[in-house]
Tab-separated table of C-alpha atoms in Angstrom:
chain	number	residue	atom	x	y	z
U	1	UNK	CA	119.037	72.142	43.793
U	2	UNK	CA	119.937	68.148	43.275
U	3	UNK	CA	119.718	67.755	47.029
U	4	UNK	CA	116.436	69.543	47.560
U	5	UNK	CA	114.685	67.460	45.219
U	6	UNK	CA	116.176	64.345	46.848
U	7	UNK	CA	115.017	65.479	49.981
U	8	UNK	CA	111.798	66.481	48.885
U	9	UNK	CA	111.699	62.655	47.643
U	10	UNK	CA	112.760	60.783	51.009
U	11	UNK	CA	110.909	62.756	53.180
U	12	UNK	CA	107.711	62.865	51.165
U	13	UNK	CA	108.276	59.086	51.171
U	14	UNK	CA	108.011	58.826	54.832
U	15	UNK	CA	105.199	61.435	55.473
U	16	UNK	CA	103.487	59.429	52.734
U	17	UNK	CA	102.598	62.148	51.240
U	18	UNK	CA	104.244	65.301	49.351
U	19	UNK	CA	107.005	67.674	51.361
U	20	UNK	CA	108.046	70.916	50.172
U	21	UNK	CA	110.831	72.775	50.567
U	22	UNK	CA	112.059	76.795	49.964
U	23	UNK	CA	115.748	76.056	50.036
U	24	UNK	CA	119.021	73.946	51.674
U	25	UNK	CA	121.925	75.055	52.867
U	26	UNK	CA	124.262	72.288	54.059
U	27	UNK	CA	128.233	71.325	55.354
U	28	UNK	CA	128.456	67.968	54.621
U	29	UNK	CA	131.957	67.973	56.257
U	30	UNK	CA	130.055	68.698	59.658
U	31	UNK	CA	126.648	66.628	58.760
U	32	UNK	CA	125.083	69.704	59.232
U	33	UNK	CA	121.964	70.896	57.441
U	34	UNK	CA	119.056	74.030	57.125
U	35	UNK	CA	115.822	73.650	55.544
U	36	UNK	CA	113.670	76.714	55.259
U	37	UNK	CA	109.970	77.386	54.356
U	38	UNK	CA	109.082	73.535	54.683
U	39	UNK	CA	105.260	72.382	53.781
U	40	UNK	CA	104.154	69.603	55.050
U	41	UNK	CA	101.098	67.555	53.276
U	42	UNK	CA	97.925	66.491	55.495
U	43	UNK	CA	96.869	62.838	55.467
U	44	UNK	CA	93.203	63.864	55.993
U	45	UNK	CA	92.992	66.948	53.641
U	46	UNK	CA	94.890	66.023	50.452
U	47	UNK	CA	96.617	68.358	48.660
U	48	UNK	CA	96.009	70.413	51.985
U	49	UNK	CA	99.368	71.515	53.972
U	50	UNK	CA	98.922	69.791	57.648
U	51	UNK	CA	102.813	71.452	58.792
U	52	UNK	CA	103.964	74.636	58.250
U	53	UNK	CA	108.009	75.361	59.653
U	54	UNK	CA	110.220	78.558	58.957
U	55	UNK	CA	113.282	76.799	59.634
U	56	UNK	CA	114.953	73.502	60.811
U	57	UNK	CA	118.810	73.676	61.391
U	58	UNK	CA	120.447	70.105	62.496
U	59	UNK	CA	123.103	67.849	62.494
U	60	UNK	CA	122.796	64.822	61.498
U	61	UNK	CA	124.187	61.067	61.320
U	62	UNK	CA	123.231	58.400	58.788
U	63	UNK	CA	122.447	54.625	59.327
U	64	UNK	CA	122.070	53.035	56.474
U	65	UNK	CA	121.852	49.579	58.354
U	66	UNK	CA	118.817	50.363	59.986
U	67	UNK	CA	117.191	52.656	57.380
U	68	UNK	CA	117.603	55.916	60.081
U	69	UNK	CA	118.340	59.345	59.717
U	70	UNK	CA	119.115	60.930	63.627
U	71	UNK	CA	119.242	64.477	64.133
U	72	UNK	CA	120.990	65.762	66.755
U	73	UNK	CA	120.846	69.682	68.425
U	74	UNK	CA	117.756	70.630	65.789
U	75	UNK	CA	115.856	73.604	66.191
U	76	UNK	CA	112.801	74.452	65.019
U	77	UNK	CA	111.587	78.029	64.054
U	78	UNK	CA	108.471	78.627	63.504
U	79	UNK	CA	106.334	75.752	63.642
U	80	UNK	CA	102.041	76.393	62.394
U	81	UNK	CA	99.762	73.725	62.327
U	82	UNK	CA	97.257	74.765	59.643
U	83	UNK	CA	93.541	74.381	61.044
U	84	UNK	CA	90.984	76.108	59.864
U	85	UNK	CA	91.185	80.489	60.646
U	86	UNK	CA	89.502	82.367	59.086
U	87	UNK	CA	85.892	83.577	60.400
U	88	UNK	CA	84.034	81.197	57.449
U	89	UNK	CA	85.808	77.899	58.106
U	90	UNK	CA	85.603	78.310	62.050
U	91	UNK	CA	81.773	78.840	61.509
U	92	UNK	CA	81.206	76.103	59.460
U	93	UNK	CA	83.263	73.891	61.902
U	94	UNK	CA	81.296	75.171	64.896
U	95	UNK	CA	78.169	73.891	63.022
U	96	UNK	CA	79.404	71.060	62.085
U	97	UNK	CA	80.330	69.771	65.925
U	98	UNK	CA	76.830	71.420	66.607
U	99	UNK	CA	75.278	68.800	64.141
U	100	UNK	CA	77.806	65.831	65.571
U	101	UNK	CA	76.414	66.884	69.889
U	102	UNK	CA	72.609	66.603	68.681
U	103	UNK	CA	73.246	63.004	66.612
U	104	UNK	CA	74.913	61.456	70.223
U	105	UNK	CA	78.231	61.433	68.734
U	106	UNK	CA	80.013	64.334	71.544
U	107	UNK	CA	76.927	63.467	73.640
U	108	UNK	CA	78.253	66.346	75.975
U	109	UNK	CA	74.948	67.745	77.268
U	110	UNK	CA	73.300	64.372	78.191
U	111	UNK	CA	76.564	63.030	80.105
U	112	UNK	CA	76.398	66.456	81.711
U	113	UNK	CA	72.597	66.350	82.647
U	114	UNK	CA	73.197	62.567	83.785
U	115	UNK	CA	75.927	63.688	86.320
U	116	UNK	CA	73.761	66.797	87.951
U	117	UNK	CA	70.950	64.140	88.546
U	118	UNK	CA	72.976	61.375	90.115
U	119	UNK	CA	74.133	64.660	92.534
U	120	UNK	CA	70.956	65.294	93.223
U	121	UNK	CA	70.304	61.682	94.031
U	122	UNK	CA	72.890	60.897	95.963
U	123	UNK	CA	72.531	63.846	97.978
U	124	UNK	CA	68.427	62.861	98.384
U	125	UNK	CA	69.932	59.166	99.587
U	126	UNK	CA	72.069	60.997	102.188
U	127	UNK	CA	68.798	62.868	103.474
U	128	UNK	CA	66.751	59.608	103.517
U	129	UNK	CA	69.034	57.852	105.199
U	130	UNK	CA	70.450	59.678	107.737
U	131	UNK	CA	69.708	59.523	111.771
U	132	UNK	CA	67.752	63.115	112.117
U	133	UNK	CA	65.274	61.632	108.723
U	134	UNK	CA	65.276	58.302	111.094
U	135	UNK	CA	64.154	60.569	114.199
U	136	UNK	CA	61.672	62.694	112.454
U	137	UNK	CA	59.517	59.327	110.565
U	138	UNK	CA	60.074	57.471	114.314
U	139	UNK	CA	58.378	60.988	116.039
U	140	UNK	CA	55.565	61.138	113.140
U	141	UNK	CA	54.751	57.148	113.658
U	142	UNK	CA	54.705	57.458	117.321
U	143	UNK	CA	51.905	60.296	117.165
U	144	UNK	CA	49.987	58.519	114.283
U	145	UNK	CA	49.939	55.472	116.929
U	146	UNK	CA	48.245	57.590	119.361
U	147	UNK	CA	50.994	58.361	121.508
U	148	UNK	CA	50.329	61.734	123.969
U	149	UNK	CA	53.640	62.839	124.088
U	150	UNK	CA	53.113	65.011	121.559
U	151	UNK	CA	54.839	68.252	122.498
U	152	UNK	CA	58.101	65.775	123.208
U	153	UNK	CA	57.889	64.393	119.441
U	154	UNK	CA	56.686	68.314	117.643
U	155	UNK	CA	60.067	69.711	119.818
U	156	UNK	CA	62.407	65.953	118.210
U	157	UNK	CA	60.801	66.857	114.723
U	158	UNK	CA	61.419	70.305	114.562
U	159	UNK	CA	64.895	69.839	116.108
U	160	UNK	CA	66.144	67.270	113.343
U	161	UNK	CA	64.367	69.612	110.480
U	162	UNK	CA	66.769	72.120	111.903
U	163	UNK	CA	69.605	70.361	111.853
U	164	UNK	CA	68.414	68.459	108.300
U	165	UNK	CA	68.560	72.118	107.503
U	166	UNK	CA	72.097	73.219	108.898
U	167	UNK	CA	73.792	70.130	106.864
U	168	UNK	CA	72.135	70.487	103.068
U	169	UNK	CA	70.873	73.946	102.722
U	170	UNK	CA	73.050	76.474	101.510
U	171	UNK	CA	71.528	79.906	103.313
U	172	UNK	CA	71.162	82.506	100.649
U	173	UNK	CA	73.361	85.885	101.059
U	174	UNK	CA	70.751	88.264	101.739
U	175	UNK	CA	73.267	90.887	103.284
U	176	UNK	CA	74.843	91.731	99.739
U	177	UNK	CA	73.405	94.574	98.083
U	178	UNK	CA	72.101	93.516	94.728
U	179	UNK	CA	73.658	96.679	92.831
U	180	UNK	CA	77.314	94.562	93.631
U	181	UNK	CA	75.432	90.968	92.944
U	182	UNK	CA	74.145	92.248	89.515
U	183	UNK	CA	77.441	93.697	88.879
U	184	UNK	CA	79.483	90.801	89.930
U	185	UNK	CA	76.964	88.076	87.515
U	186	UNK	CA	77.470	90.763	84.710
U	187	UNK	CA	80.978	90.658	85.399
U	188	UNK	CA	81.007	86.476	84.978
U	189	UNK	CA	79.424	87.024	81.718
U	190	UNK	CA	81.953	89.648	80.127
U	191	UNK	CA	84.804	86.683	81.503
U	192	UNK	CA	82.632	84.073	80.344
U	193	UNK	CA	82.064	85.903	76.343
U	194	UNK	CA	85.789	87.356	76.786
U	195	UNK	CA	87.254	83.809	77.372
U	196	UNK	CA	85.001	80.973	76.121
U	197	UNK	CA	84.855	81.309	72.468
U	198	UNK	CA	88.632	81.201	72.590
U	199	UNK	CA	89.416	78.267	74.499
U	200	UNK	CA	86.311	76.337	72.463
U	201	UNK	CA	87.914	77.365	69.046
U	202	UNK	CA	91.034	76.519	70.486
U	203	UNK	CA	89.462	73.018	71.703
U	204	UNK	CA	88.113	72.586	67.450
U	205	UNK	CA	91.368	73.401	66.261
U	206	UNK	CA	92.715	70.903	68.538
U	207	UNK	CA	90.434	68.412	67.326
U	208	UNK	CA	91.451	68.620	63.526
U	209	UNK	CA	94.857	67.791	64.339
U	210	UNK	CA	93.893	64.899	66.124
U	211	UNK	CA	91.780	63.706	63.626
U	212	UNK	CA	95.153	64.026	61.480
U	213	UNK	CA	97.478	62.332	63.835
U	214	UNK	CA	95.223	59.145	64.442
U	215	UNK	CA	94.934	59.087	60.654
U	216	UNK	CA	98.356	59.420	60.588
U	217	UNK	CA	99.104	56.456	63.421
U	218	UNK	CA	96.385	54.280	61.876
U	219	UNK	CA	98.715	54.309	58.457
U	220	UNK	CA	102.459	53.660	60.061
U	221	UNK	CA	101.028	51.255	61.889
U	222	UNK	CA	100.356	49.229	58.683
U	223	UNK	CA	103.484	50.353	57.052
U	224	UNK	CA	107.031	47.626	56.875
U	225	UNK	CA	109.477	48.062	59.322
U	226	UNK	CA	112.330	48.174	57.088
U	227	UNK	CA	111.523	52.060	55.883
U	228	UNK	CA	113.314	55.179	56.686
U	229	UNK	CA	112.488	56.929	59.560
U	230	UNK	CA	113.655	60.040	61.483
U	231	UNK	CA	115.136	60.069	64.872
U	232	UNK	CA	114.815	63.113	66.729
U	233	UNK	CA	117.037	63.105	69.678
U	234	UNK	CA	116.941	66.527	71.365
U	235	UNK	CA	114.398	69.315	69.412
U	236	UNK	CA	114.456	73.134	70.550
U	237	UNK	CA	111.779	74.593	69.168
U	238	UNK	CA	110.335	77.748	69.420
U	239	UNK	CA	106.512	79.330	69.005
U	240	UNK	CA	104.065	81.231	70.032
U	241	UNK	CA	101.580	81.560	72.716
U	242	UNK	CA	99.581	84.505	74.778
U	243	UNK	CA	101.947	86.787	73.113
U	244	UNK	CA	104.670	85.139	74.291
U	245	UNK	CA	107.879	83.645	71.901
U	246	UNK	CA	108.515	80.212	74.304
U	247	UNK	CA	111.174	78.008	73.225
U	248	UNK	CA	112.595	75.054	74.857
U	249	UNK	CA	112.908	71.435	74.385
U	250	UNK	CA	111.808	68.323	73.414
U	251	UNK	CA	113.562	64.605	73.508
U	252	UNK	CA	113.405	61.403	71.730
U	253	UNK	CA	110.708	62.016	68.733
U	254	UNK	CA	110.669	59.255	65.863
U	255	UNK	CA	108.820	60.153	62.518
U	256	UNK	CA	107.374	57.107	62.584
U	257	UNK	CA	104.332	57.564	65.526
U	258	UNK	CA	103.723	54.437	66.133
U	259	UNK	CA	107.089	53.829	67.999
U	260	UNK	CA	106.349	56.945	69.950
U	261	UNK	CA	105.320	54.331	72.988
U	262	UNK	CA	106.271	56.805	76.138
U	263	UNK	CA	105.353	60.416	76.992
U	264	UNK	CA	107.087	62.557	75.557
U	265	UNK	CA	108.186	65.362	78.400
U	266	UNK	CA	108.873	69.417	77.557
U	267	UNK	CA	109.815	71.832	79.405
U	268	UNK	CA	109.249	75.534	77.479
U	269	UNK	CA	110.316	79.292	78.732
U	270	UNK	CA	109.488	82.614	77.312
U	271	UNK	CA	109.784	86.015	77.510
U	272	UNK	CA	108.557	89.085	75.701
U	273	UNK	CA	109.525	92.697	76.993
U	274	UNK	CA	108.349	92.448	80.539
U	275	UNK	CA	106.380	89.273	80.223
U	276	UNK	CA	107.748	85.881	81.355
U	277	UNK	CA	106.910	82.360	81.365
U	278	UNK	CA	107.111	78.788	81.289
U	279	UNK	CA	105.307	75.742	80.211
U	280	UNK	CA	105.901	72.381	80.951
U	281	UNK	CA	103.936	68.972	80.619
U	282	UNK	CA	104.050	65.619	79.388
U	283	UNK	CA	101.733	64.244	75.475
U	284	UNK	CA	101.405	60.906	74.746
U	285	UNK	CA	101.464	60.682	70.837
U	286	UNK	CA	99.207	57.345	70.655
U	287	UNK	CA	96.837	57.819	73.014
U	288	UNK	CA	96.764	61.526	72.356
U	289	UNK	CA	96.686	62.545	76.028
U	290	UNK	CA	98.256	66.595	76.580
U	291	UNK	CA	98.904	67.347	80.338
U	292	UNK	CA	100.531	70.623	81.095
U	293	UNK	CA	101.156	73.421	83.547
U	294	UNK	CA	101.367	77.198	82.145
U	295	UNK	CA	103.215	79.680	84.804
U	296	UNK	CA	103.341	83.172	83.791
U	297	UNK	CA	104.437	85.181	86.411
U	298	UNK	CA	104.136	88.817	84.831
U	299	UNK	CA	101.299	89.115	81.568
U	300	UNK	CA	100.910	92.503	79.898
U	301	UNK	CA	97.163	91.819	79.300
U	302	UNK	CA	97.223	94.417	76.221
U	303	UNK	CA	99.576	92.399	74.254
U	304	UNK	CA	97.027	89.397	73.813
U	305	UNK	CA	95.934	90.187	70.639
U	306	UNK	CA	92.572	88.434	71.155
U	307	UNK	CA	92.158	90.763	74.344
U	308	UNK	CA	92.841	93.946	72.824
U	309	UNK	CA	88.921	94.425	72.051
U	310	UNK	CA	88.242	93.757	75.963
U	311	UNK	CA	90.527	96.247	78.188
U	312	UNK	CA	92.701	98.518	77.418
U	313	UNK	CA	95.382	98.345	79.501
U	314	UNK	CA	96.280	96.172	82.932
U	315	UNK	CA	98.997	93.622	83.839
U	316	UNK	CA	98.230	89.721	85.134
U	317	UNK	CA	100.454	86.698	87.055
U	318	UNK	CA	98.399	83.627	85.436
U	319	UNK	CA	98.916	79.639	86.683
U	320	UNK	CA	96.681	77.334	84.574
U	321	UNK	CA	96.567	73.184	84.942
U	322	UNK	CA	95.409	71.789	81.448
U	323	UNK	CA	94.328	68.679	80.347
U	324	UNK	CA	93.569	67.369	76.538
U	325	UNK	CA	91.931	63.900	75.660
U	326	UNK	CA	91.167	63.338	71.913
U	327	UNK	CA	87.734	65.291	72.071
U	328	UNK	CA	87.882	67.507	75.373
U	329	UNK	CA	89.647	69.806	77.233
U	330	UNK	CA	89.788	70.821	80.562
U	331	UNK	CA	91.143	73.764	82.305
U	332	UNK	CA	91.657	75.134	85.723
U	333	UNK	CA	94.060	78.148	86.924
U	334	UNK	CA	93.919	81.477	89.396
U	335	UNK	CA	94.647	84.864	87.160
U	336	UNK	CA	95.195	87.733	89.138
U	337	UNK	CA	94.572	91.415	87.253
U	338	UNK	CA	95.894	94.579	88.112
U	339	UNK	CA	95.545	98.268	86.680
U	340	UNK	CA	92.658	96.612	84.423
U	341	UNK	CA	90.624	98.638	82.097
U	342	UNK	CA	87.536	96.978	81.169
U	343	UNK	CA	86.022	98.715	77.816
U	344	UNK	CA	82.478	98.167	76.486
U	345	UNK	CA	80.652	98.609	79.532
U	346	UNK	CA	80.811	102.110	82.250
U	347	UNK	CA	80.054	99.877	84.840
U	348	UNK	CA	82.873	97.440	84.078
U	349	UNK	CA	85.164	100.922	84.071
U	350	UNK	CA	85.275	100.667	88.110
U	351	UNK	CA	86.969	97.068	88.254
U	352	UNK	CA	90.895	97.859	88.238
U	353	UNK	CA	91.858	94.774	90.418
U	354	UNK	CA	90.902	91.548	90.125
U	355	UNK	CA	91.620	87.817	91.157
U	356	UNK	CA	89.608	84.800	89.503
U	357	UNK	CA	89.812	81.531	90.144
U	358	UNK	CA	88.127	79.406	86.830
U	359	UNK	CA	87.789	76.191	85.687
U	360	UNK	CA	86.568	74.847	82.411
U	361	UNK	CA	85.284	71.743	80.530
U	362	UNK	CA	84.501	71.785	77.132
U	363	UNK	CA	81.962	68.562	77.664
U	364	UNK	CA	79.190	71.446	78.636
U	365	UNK	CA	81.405	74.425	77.208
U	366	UNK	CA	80.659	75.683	81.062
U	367	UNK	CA	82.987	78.506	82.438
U	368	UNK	CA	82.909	78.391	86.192
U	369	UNK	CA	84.266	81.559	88.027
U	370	UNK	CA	84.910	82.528	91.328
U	371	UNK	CA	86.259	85.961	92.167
U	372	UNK	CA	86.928	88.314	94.929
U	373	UNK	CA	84.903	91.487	93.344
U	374	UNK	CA	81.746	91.047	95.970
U	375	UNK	CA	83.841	90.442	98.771
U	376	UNK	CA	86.023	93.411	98.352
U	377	UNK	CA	83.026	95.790	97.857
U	378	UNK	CA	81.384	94.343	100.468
U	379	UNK	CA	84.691	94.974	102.773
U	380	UNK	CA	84.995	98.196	101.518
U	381	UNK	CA	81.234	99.397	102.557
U	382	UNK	CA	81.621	97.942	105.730
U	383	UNK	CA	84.888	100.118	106.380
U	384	UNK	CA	83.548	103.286	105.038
C-alpha cells in the first residue's frame, strides 16, 4: 500500500498533475513491476482523466544520477484516451467546431472554394493561351479586316473549336441507363452517411487530444531539467481498432515530450477470428504529425460495431494511407466487399460485390468515391 502511494506521488509529480492507481504488484529482486487500473489526470480538463490503462507490466532500472526511471520490455493493456462519447458531448462538440469554421478560425470552406477557383482559372489561362485559341482570334481578325477567304478561316475556326473541345471537355456518358446512374449516386450517399460521420467524429476526438498534448508540451517545455522523467525503451502495447485487438511495438518514448525530437516509428499486427491486420506508420510528438498505412487483408464487415446498422453480413480486404496534422485528416485507400448485404434500402439489397476506391479530407468533410458498380452493370447488360 506504502509503495502505491509513493508512486501515486512521483508520477503525479511528473504528469503535473494527479495519477491514480488500482493496485501494485512488484519483485524488487528482478526490478520488475505491474500497475493496474491506472488514471491519468488531463492538463486541459482538470480533475478530468486524460489516460485510461488496464495494465502496465515492466522492468525497470533506476538512475538516480540523472533523475531517470527506464523501463525496459513494458506492455501496455488496454490503453483509452478519454474524449468526449456519449451522443450529448459529441453534439455539443460538433457545434462548437461549427461555431469555430463560420468565425475563420478552421476556415475550411473558404480555402476549399479558393482552390476550385484557381482550377478553374488556371484551366481558363490554358484555353486563352493556347495555339488553337491563337488560330481561332487570328481567323476572326482576318475576316473582320475584310479578308475573302472566308470559307478557309469558318473551316480553321471550327477545326480548333473542335479540337479546343477534344482537350477540356469531358463528354457526358449518355449510353448509361439512368436506373444504374441513380442507383450508383444513391449508392455514394449510403457510403458517404455510412462512413463520414465516423471518420469526422473520429477527426474531433483527435483534436481534443491534441489540444491536450500541446498543452502538455507547452508546460515541460518550461519545466527544470533536473526532474524525473520516464524512459521508455521498447513499449508493446495492445488496443483496439475496426474490431480488431492489434498489438505491437513502440521504441524510445520519454515522459517528458519535449525531448521526444524524432518520429517515433510502430509497427502493429492483429488478428480476430478470421480477420487480420497490420498497421504501421511513423508520429511526431511535437509537431503532432500521424502518418500511417492500415493493411487488412481479410475484414468480417459484421464485426464493426459501427457497421452493424448498415449490412448485415459480407467480408472486405481494406488498404488505407492516412495522414493527421493538428486540425485535419486525410484519408485515401481501395476496400473491396464481398457477400455484402446492404439493409435499409431494397434497392441497395442487389449490391453483393463491391470495390471502392475513396479518399477523404476533413478541410471540406468531402467523401470522394469511385466504384466499379456502373461498370459492372453496364458489362453485364451488354453480355446478356
Amino acid at each position: 500500500m506504502i509503495l502505491k502511494y509513493v508512486l501515486e506521488d512521483r508520477l503525479g509529480q511528473i504528469n503535473q498533475a494527479y495519477v491514480k492507481i488500482g493496485s501494485v504488484d512488484s519483485n524488487f529482486f528482478e526490478n520488475y513491476i505491474s500497475l493496474r487500473d491506472i488514471q491519468v489526470e488531463s492538463h486541459e480538463k482538470a480533475g478530468t482523466d486524460f489516460i485510461r490503462i488496464q495494465q502496465v507490466k515492466t522492468y525497470y532500472n533506476l538512475d538516480y544520477n540523472h533523475k531517470k526511471v527506464e523501463l525496459f520490455d513494458t506492455e501496455i493493456i488496454g490503453l483509452q484516451f478519454i474524449t468526449p462519447k456519449d451522443e450529448e458531448d459529441m453534439k455539443a462538440l460538433r457545434e462548437e467546431k461549427a461555431v469555430e469554421v463560420v468565425s475563420g478560425q478552421y476556415p475550411f470552406a473558404k480555402v476549399f472554394k479558393e482552390e476550385s477557383e484557381r482550377e478553374e482559372q488556371k484551366e481558363f489561362l490554358e484555353v486563352k493561351f493556347s495555339d488553337e485559341y491563337q488560330k481561332i482570334k487570328d481567323a476572326i481578325q482576318d475576316m473582320r479586316n475584310g479578308e475573302h477567304r472566308i470559307h478557309h478561316h469558318l473551316n480553321t475556326i471550327r477545326e480548333n473549336i473542335e479540337k479546343l473541345r477534344e482537350k477540356y471537355i469531358k463528354p457526358e456518358v449518355v449510353e448509361e441507363p439512368k436506373s444504374i446512374l441513380s442507383l450508383d449516386r444513391m449508392l455514394g450517399k449510403y457510403l458517404t452517411i455510412m462512413y463520414e460521420d465516423k471518420i469526422y467524429n473520429l477527426l474531433l476526438r483527435y483534436r481534443e487530444i491534441v489540444k491536450e498534448m500541446e498543452e502538455r508540451v507547452r508546460r515541460d517545455v518550461e519545466r527544470r531539467d533536473d526532474i524525473w522523467e520516464i524512459q521508455m525503451n521498447r513499449v508493446s502495447i495492445f488496443f483496439d481498432i475496426y474490431g480488431i485487438n492489434f498489438n505491437g511495438e513502440i521504441k524510445n518514448f520519454n515522459s517528458r515530450l519535449s525531448k521526444n525530437y524524432d518520429n517515433i516509428s510502430f509497427k502493429l499486427f492483429g488478428e480476430k477470428g478470421d480477420t487480420i491486420g497490420m498497421i504501421k506508420g511513423e508520429l511526431n510528438l511535437l509537431k503532432l504529425d500521424l502518418q500511417a498505412t492500415l493493411d487488412i487483408p481479410e475484414l468480417n464487415l459484421t464485426g464493426i460495431t459501427e457497421f452493424r446498422k448498415y449490412l448485415s453480413d459480407g467480408v472486405a480486404s481494406l488498404q488505407q494511407d492516412i495522414q493527421m496534422d493538428k486540425y485535419d485528416v486525410a484519408l485515401q485507400g481501395n476496400l473491396t466487399a464481398k457477400r455484402m448485404k446492404l439493409v435499409e434500402n431494397p434497392l441497395l439489397e442487389k449490391i453483393q460485390d463491391l470495390e471502392i476506391r475513396y479518399r477523404y479530407n476533413s478541410r471540406d468533410r468531402q467523401l470522394y468515391l469511385n466504384t466499379n458498380f456502373v461498370k459492372n452493370k453496364i458489362d453485364e447488360m451488354k453480355n446478356n
